[in-house]
Coordinates of C-alpha atoms and ligand atoms in Angstrom, one line a residue:
M238 CA -66.3 63.1 -137.6
G239 CA -66.9 59.4 -137.2
A240 CA -63.1 58.9 -136.7
A241 CA -61.5 56.5 -134.3
V242 CA -59.4 59.3 -132.7
P243 CA -60.5 62.7 -131.4
K244 CA -60.8 65.2 -134.3
Q245 CA -58.0 67.3 -132.9
L246 CA -55.6 64.3 -133.6
L247 CA -56.7 63.8 -137.2
H248 CA -54.0 64.8 -139.6
V249 CA -54.0 67.7 -142.1
G250 CA -50.9 68.4 -144.2
G251 CA -49.4 65.3 -142.6
R252 CA -49.6 66.5 -139.0
P253 CA -52.2 66.3 -136.3
I254 CA -54.5 69.3 -136.1
L255 CA -53.5 69.7 -132.5
Q256 CA -49.8 70.0 -133.4
W257 CA -50.6 72.8 -136.0
S258 CA -52.5 74.7 -133.3
V259 CA -49.9 74.3 -130.5
E260 CA -47.0 75.2 -132.8
A261 CA -48.9 78.2 -134.3
I262 CA -49.5 79.6 -130.8
L263 CA -45.9 79.0 -129.6
A264 CA -44.5 80.5 -132.8
S265 CA -46.6 83.7 -132.4
G266 CA -44.1 84.7 -129.7
Q267 CA -47.0 86.2 -127.7
V268 CA -47.8 83.4 -125.3
A269 CA -45.6 82.4 -122.4
D270 CA -47.0 79.0 -121.6
V271 CA -49.4 76.6 -123.3
V272 CA -51.6 74.1 -121.3
V273 CA -53.0 71.5 -123.6
V274 CA -56.2 70.0 -122.2
A275 CA -56.4 66.6 -123.7
P276 CA -58.0 63.2 -123.5
P277 CA -56.3 61.1 -120.8
E278 CA -55.0 58.6 -123.4
L279 CA -53.0 61.3 -125.1
A280 CA -51.5 62.4 -121.7
L281 CA -50.3 58.8 -121.2
A282 CA -48.4 58.5 -124.4
L283 CA -47.2 62.1 -125.1
P284 CA -46.2 62.8 -128.7
G285 CA -43.0 64.6 -129.2
Y286 CA -44.6 67.9 -130.2
L287 CA -46.1 68.2 -126.8
R288 CA -42.8 67.3 -125.0
V289 CA -41.3 70.8 -125.5
P290 CA -40.6 73.7 -123.2
H291 CA -43.5 75.9 -122.2
V292 CA -46.0 73.2 -123.0
S293 CA -47.8 71.1 -120.4
V294 CA -50.7 68.6 -120.7
V295 CA -53.5 68.0 -118.4
A296 CA -56.5 65.7 -118.6
G297 CA -59.8 67.2 -119.9
G298 CA -63.3 66.9 -118.3
D299 CA -66.7 65.9 -119.6
R300 CA -67.7 69.2 -121.0
R301 CA -65.7 72.0 -122.7
Q302 CA -66.1 74.2 -119.6
D303 CA -64.8 71.4 -117.3
S304 CA -61.7 71.0 -119.6
V305 CA -61.0 74.7 -119.5
A306 CA -61.4 74.7 -115.7
N307 CA -58.8 71.9 -115.4
G308 CA -56.4 73.8 -117.5
F309 CA -57.0 77.0 -115.6
D310 CA -56.2 75.3 -112.3
T311 CA -52.7 74.5 -113.5
L312 CA -51.8 78.0 -114.7
P313 CA -48.7 79.6 -113.1
S314 CA -49.7 82.1 -110.4
A315 CA -48.1 85.0 -112.3
T316 CA -50.3 84.5 -115.3
D317 CA -52.5 87.6 -115.7
L318 CA -54.0 87.1 -119.1
V319 CA -55.4 83.8 -120.4
L320 CA -56.3 82.8 -123.9
V321 CA -58.6 79.9 -124.5
H322 CA -58.2 78.3 -127.9
D323 CA -60.0 75.5 -129.6
A324 CA -57.4 73.0 -130.9
A325 CA -59.7 72.3 -133.8
R326 CA -58.7 75.7 -135.2
P327 CA -55.2 75.1 -136.6
F328 CA -55.1 78.2 -138.7
I329 CA -54.8 80.7 -135.9
D330 CA -52.6 83.6 -136.9
P331 CA -50.3 85.9 -134.9
G332 CA -52.5 89.0 -135.9
T333 CA -55.6 87.5 -134.4
I334 CA -53.7 86.5 -131.2
A335 CA -52.3 90.0 -130.9
R336 CA -55.8 91.6 -131.3
V337 CA -57.5 89.5 -128.6
I338 CA -54.6 90.0 -126.2
A339 CA -54.6 93.8 -126.7
A340 CA -58.4 94.0 -126.3
A341 CA -58.6 91.8 -123.2
A342 CA -55.7 93.7 -121.6
A343 CA -57.7 96.9 -122.1
S344 CA -61.2 95.7 -121.4
G345 CA -61.0 92.4 -119.4
A346 CA -62.4 90.0 -122.0
S347 CA -62.4 89.7 -125.8
I348 CA -63.0 87.1 -128.5
A349 CA -62.0 86.8 -132.1
A350 CA -65.1 86.8 -134.3
V351 CA -66.1 87.4 -137.9
V352 CA -69.2 89.3 -139.0
A353 CA -71.8 87.2 -140.7
T354 CA -71.7 87.3 -144.5
D355 CA -74.7 85.1 -145.1
T356 CA -78.1 86.7 -144.4
V357 CA -79.2 85.5 -141.0
K358 CA -82.8 84.3 -140.4
W359 CA -84.3 83.8 -137.0
A360 CA -86.7 80.8 -137.1
E361 CA -90.1 80.4 -135.5
E362 CA -90.4 77.8 -132.9
G363 CA -91.3 74.5 -134.6
A364 CA -90.3 71.0 -135.6
A365 CA -86.9 70.9 -137.3
E366 CA -88.3 69.4 -140.6
R367 CA -90.8 72.2 -141.2
R368 CA -89.8 75.6 -140.0
F369 CA -90.6 79.1 -141.0
I370 CA -88.8 82.4 -140.7
E371 CA -89.9 84.7 -137.9
R372 CA -87.6 87.6 -138.9
T373 CA -84.4 88.5 -140.6
L374 CA -81.6 89.7 -138.4
P375 CA -79.4 92.7 -139.4
R376 CA -76.3 90.7 -140.4
E377 CA -73.9 93.6 -139.6
S378 CA -74.8 93.0 -135.9
V379 CA -74.4 89.2 -136.1
F380 CA -70.9 87.9 -135.3
L381 CA -69.7 84.3 -135.4
A382 CA -67.5 83.5 -132.4
Q383 CA -64.1 82.0 -132.9
T384 CA -61.2 81.4 -130.6
P385 CA -58.9 82.5 -129.1
Q386 CA -61.0 84.1 -126.4
A387 CA -58.9 86.1 -124.1
F388 CA -59.5 87.1 -120.5
R389 CA -57.9 88.8 -117.6
R390 CA -57.4 86.0 -115.1
S391 CA -60.0 87.3 -112.6
V392 CA -62.6 87.5 -115.4
L393 CA -62.0 83.9 -116.5
A394 CA -62.1 82.8 -112.8
D395 CA -65.6 84.3 -112.5
A396 CA -66.7 82.6 -115.7
I397 CA -65.3 79.2 -114.5
A398 CA -66.9 79.6 -111.1
L399 CA -70.2 80.1 -112.8
G400 CA -69.6 77.0 -114.9
R401 CA -68.8 75.0 -111.7
Q402 CA -72.1 76.1 -110.3
G403 CA -73.8 74.2 -113.1
V404 CA -74.3 77.0 -115.7
E405 CA -73.8 75.5 -119.2
A406 CA -72.3 77.4 -122.1
T407 CA -70.7 76.6 -125.4
D408 CA -67.8 79.0 -124.9
E409 CA -66.1 80.9 -122.1
A410 CA -67.3 84.3 -123.4
A411 CA -70.9 83.2 -122.7
L412 CA -70.0 82.3 -119.1
A413 CA -68.2 85.6 -118.7
E414 CA -71.3 87.4 -120.1
K415 CA -73.5 85.6 -117.7
A416 CA -71.1 86.5 -114.9
G417 CA -71.8 90.2 -115.7
H418 CA -68.6 91.0 -117.7
R419 CA -68.6 92.8 -121.0
V420 CA -66.8 91.0 -123.8
Q421 CA -65.2 92.9 -126.7
L422 CA -65.5 91.6 -130.2
V423 CA -62.3 91.8 -132.2
E424 CA -61.6 90.9 -135.8
G425 CA -60.9 87.2 -136.3
S426 CA -60.0 85.6 -139.5
R427 CA -62.0 83.8 -142.1
R428 CA -59.2 81.3 -142.4
N429 CA -59.4 80.5 -138.7
I430 CA -61.9 77.7 -139.4
K431 CA -63.0 75.1 -136.9
I432 CA -62.5 71.6 -138.3
T433 CA -65.7 69.7 -137.3
T434 CA -66.8 67.8 -140.4
P435 CA -65.0 65.7 -143.1
D436 CA -65.7 68.6 -145.5
D437 CA -63.7 70.9 -143.2
L438 CA -60.7 68.6 -143.5
I439 CA -60.8 69.0 -147.2
I440 CA -61.0 72.8 -146.9
A441 CA -58.1 72.7 -144.4
E442 CA -55.9 70.7 -146.8
A443 CA -56.7 73.2 -149.5
L444 CA -55.8 76.1 -147.3
L445 CA -52.5 74.5 -146.4
K446 CA -51.7 73.8 -150.0
A447 CA -52.5 77.4 -150.9
D448 CA -50.1 78.5 -148.1
Q449 CA -47.4 76.4 -149.5
D450 CA -48.0 77.5 -153.1
D451 CA -47.8 81.2 -152.3
G452 CA -45.0 80.8 -149.8
G453 CA -47.2 82.0 -147.0
G454 CA -47.4 85.5 -148.4
T455 CA -51.1 86.1 -147.8
T456 CA -51.4 84.1 -144.7
G457 CA -48.8 85.1 -142.2
R458 CA -47.2 81.7 -142.5
A459 CA -43.7 82.3 -143.4
A460 CA -42.2 80.9 -146.6
T461 CA -40.7 77.6 -145.8
T462 CA -37.0 77.2 -145.6
V463 CA -35.7 73.7 -146.1
R464 CA -32.4 72.3 -144.6
V465 CA -30.8 69.0 -145.4
G466 CA -28.5 67.0 -143.1
S467 CA -26.5 63.9 -143.4
G468 CA -25.5 61.5 -140.7
Y469 CA -23.2 58.5 -140.5
D470 CA -22.4 56.0 -137.8
V471 CA -20.7 52.7 -137.4
H472 CA -20.5 50.3 -134.4
R473 CA -18.7 47.0 -133.9
L474 CA -20.7 43.8 -133.5
V475 CA -19.7 42.0 -130.3
E476 CA -20.9 39.1 -128.3
G477 CA -23.0 39.6 -125.1
R478 CA -24.9 42.7 -126.3
S479 CA -28.4 43.1 -127.6
L480 CA -28.8 44.3 -131.2
I481 CA -30.9 47.4 -131.2
L482 CA -31.8 49.3 -134.4
G483 CA -34.2 52.2 -134.5
G484 CA -35.3 51.4 -131.0
V485 CA -36.2 47.8 -131.9
T486 CA -34.4 44.8 -130.4
I487 CA -33.6 42.4 -133.1
P488 CA -32.9 38.7 -132.3
F489 CA -29.2 38.0 -133.2
D490 CA -26.3 36.2 -131.7
R491 CA -24.3 39.5 -131.2
G492 CA -25.1 43.1 -130.6
L493 CA -23.4 46.5 -131.2
A494 CA -20.7 47.7 -128.8
G495 CA -21.0 51.2 -127.3
H496 CA -21.5 53.4 -124.3
S497 CA -25.2 53.8 -124.9
D498 CA -27.4 51.1 -126.4
A499 CA -25.3 51.6 -129.5
D500 CA -28.3 52.0 -131.7
V501 CA -26.4 52.9 -134.8
L502 CA -29.5 53.7 -136.9
S503 CA -30.9 56.2 -134.3
H504 CA -27.4 57.7 -134.0
A505 CA -27.1 58.4 -137.7
I506 CA -30.5 59.9 -137.9
T507 CA -29.9 62.0 -134.8
D508 CA -26.7 63.3 -136.4
A509 CA -28.5 64.1 -139.6
I510 CA -31.1 66.2 -137.8
L511 CA -28.4 68.0 -135.8
G512 CA -26.5 68.5 -139.0
A513 CA -29.5 70.0 -140.8
A514 CA -30.2 72.4 -138.0
A515 CA -26.4 73.1 -137.6
L516 CA -26.6 72.1 -134.0
G517 CA -23.4 70.1 -133.8
D518 CA -23.3 66.4 -133.4
I519 CA -24.6 63.7 -131.1
G520 CA -21.3 63.4 -129.1
Q521 CA -21.6 67.1 -128.2
H522 CA -25.1 66.8 -126.8
F523 CA -24.8 63.4 -125.2
P524 CA -21.1 62.9 -124.4
D525 CA -20.1 59.3 -123.6
T526 CA -17.9 60.7 -120.8
E527 CA -21.1 61.6 -118.9
A528 CA -22.5 58.8 -116.7
R529 CA -26.1 59.9 -117.3
W530 CA -26.0 58.8 -120.9
K531 CA -24.5 55.4 -120.1
G532 CA -27.0 52.7 -121.4
A533 CA -29.2 55.5 -122.7
S534 CA -32.0 54.6 -125.0
S535 CA -30.9 56.2 -128.3
I536 CA -34.4 56.3 -129.7
D537 CA -35.2 58.6 -126.8
L538 CA -32.2 60.8 -127.6
L539 CA -33.4 60.9 -131.2
A540 CA -36.8 62.2 -129.9
R541 CA -35.1 64.7 -127.8
V542 CA -33.1 66.0 -130.7
A543 CA -36.2 66.2 -132.9
A544 CA -37.8 68.3 -130.1
M545 CA -34.7 70.4 -129.9
A546 CA -35.0 71.1 -133.6
R547 CA -38.6 71.9 -133.2
E548 CA -37.8 74.4 -130.5
R549 CA -35.7 76.2 -133.2
R550 CA -38.7 76.0 -135.4
F551 CA -37.5 73.1 -137.6
A552 CA -39.7 70.2 -138.3
V553 CA -38.5 66.9 -139.7
V554 CA -40.1 66.4 -143.1
N555 CA -38.6 63.0 -144.0
V556 CA -35.9 60.6 -143.2
D557 CA -34.1 58.2 -145.5
A558 CA -31.5 55.8 -144.0
T559 CA -29.4 53.0 -145.4
V560 CA -28.3 50.3 -143.0
I561 CA -25.2 48.4 -144.1
A562 CA -25.2 45.0 -142.4
E563 CA -24.1 41.7 -143.8
R564 CA -26.3 40.0 -141.2
P565 CA -28.9 39.8 -139.8
H566 CA -31.5 40.2 -142.5
L567 CA -33.5 43.3 -141.7
G568 CA -36.5 42.7 -143.9
P569 CA -38.7 41.1 -141.3
H570 CA -38.0 43.9 -138.8
R571 CA -38.2 46.9 -141.1
Q572 CA -41.8 47.7 -140.5
A573 CA -41.3 47.7 -136.7
I574 CA -38.2 49.8 -137.0
V575 CA -40.0 52.4 -139.2
A576 CA -43.0 52.5 -136.9
R577 CA -40.7 53.2 -133.9
L578 CA -38.8 55.9 -135.7
C579 CA -42.1 57.5 -136.8
E580 CA -43.3 57.6 -133.2
A581 CA -40.0 59.2 -132.0
L582 CA -40.1 61.8 -134.8
C583 CA -43.9 62.4 -134.8
L584 CA -43.9 61.5 -138.5
S585 CA -46.4 59.5 -140.5
Q586 CA -45.1 56.2 -142.0
D587 CA -44.8 57.5 -145.5
A588 CA -42.1 60.0 -144.3
V589 CA -39.6 57.5 -143.0
S590 CA -37.6 55.1 -145.1
V591 CA -35.1 52.5 -143.9
K592 CA -33.2 50.5 -146.5
A593 CA -30.9 47.6 -145.9
K594 CA -27.7 46.7 -147.9
T595 CA -24.9 44.2 -147.5
N596 CA -21.4 45.2 -148.3
E597 CA -20.9 42.2 -150.6
G598 CA -18.4 40.6 -148.2
M599 CA -16.0 43.5 -148.5
D600 CA -14.3 45.2 -145.6
A601 CA -15.3 45.1 -141.9
T602 CA -19.0 45.6 -142.4
G603 CA -18.9 43.0 -145.2
R604 CA -17.2 40.5 -142.9
G605 CA -20.0 41.0 -140.4
E606 CA -17.8 42.7 -137.8
A607 CA -19.8 46.0 -137.8
I608 CA -23.0 47.7 -138.8
A609 CA -22.9 51.1 -140.4
V610 CA -25.7 53.5 -141.3
H611 CA -26.0 56.5 -143.6
A612 CA -29.0 58.8 -143.0
V613 CA -30.3 61.9 -144.8
V614 CA -33.0 64.1 -143.2
L615 CA -34.9 67.1 -144.5
L616 CA -35.9 69.8 -142.1
E617 CA -38.4 72.5 -142.8
S618 CA -38.9 75.8 -141.0
R619 CA -42.7 76.3 -141.4
H620 CA -43.6 78.8 -138.7
P621 CA -45.0 82.3 -139.2
N622 CA -42.8 85.3 -138.7
A623 CA -42.7 86.9 -135.3
P624 CA -45.7 89.3 -135.0
E625 CA -45.4 93.0 -135.6
Ligands
LIG242 MG1 -22.9 55.8 -132.4

């Protein structure tokens, strides 16, 4: 791809490809636990969409098979069926997942695959730049392997053992075959593309757009539901406290009073998310009567609440907040605040807006005795329906 980040972390439709893949699998309702095998740098700074129940992250290895082996080693002992999925295939659908699971449960191993539609030529040995056809393969017998690939635990253990002995393969099915297991082919999906080139990114964007335009009717992705929420908060400015807004400490002679760090901006956005998801309010989830929330970092609570919403299949689409403060002037800090909020919410910077207003000297905020914030959040439910 020539990108600075691993291809699975590139964005389509405003979200990392990995996020689409993980959420599609969780939303299928057919998988108990997901182990994400990721580059160590991702494991160090875990994005919010991976900090959710039933998802764990382990560091990958040099080769694909080493990464799968690392993930396999962390599986709960009760796991009897394992799916291996390539995170670069974000369009995995519940039907395909159901088919590989059913086939592997019956026969021990199965992969999603599609029959070749192009005529397939087998080339003579020769230099790459001048090659000739040796023969034409019967395309009805040629299948292009996708993922997920599903295995009974013992079958995948055999495949991994072979890999550990130095046998190389480009997928787990090949190792299982070499270990003497029969692997069943089940119908995959033409939409279950693997994003490997910049052209694939363009195709992926187009597929997502088509999903949105038809409300998910042809794709298994449910029509999106949107929910709006509003949040409001106000805290007094007092001496001897740090001023923290959106997780950023702002140099000022006073700070906001409160049980937590009194980050009024994070509080208002948190309440807006809770409001949109109809999950109550911030005081209910993090009561100031509980010692464990004393001095709590409100930006962390915001990330928790976004994760809570995600668990209920709501994703934050955008945030718009207005900070009412006579002083300090927020202009120089706005970018840092937006960046920190984006990080907590797993959003790109064009999805978060923080505006600042004074109250023209009127009332308590106008006299500089307090800072208030109004926030509006849009949530979107964008997961497929539960499988049949
Ligand atoms: Mg508050």
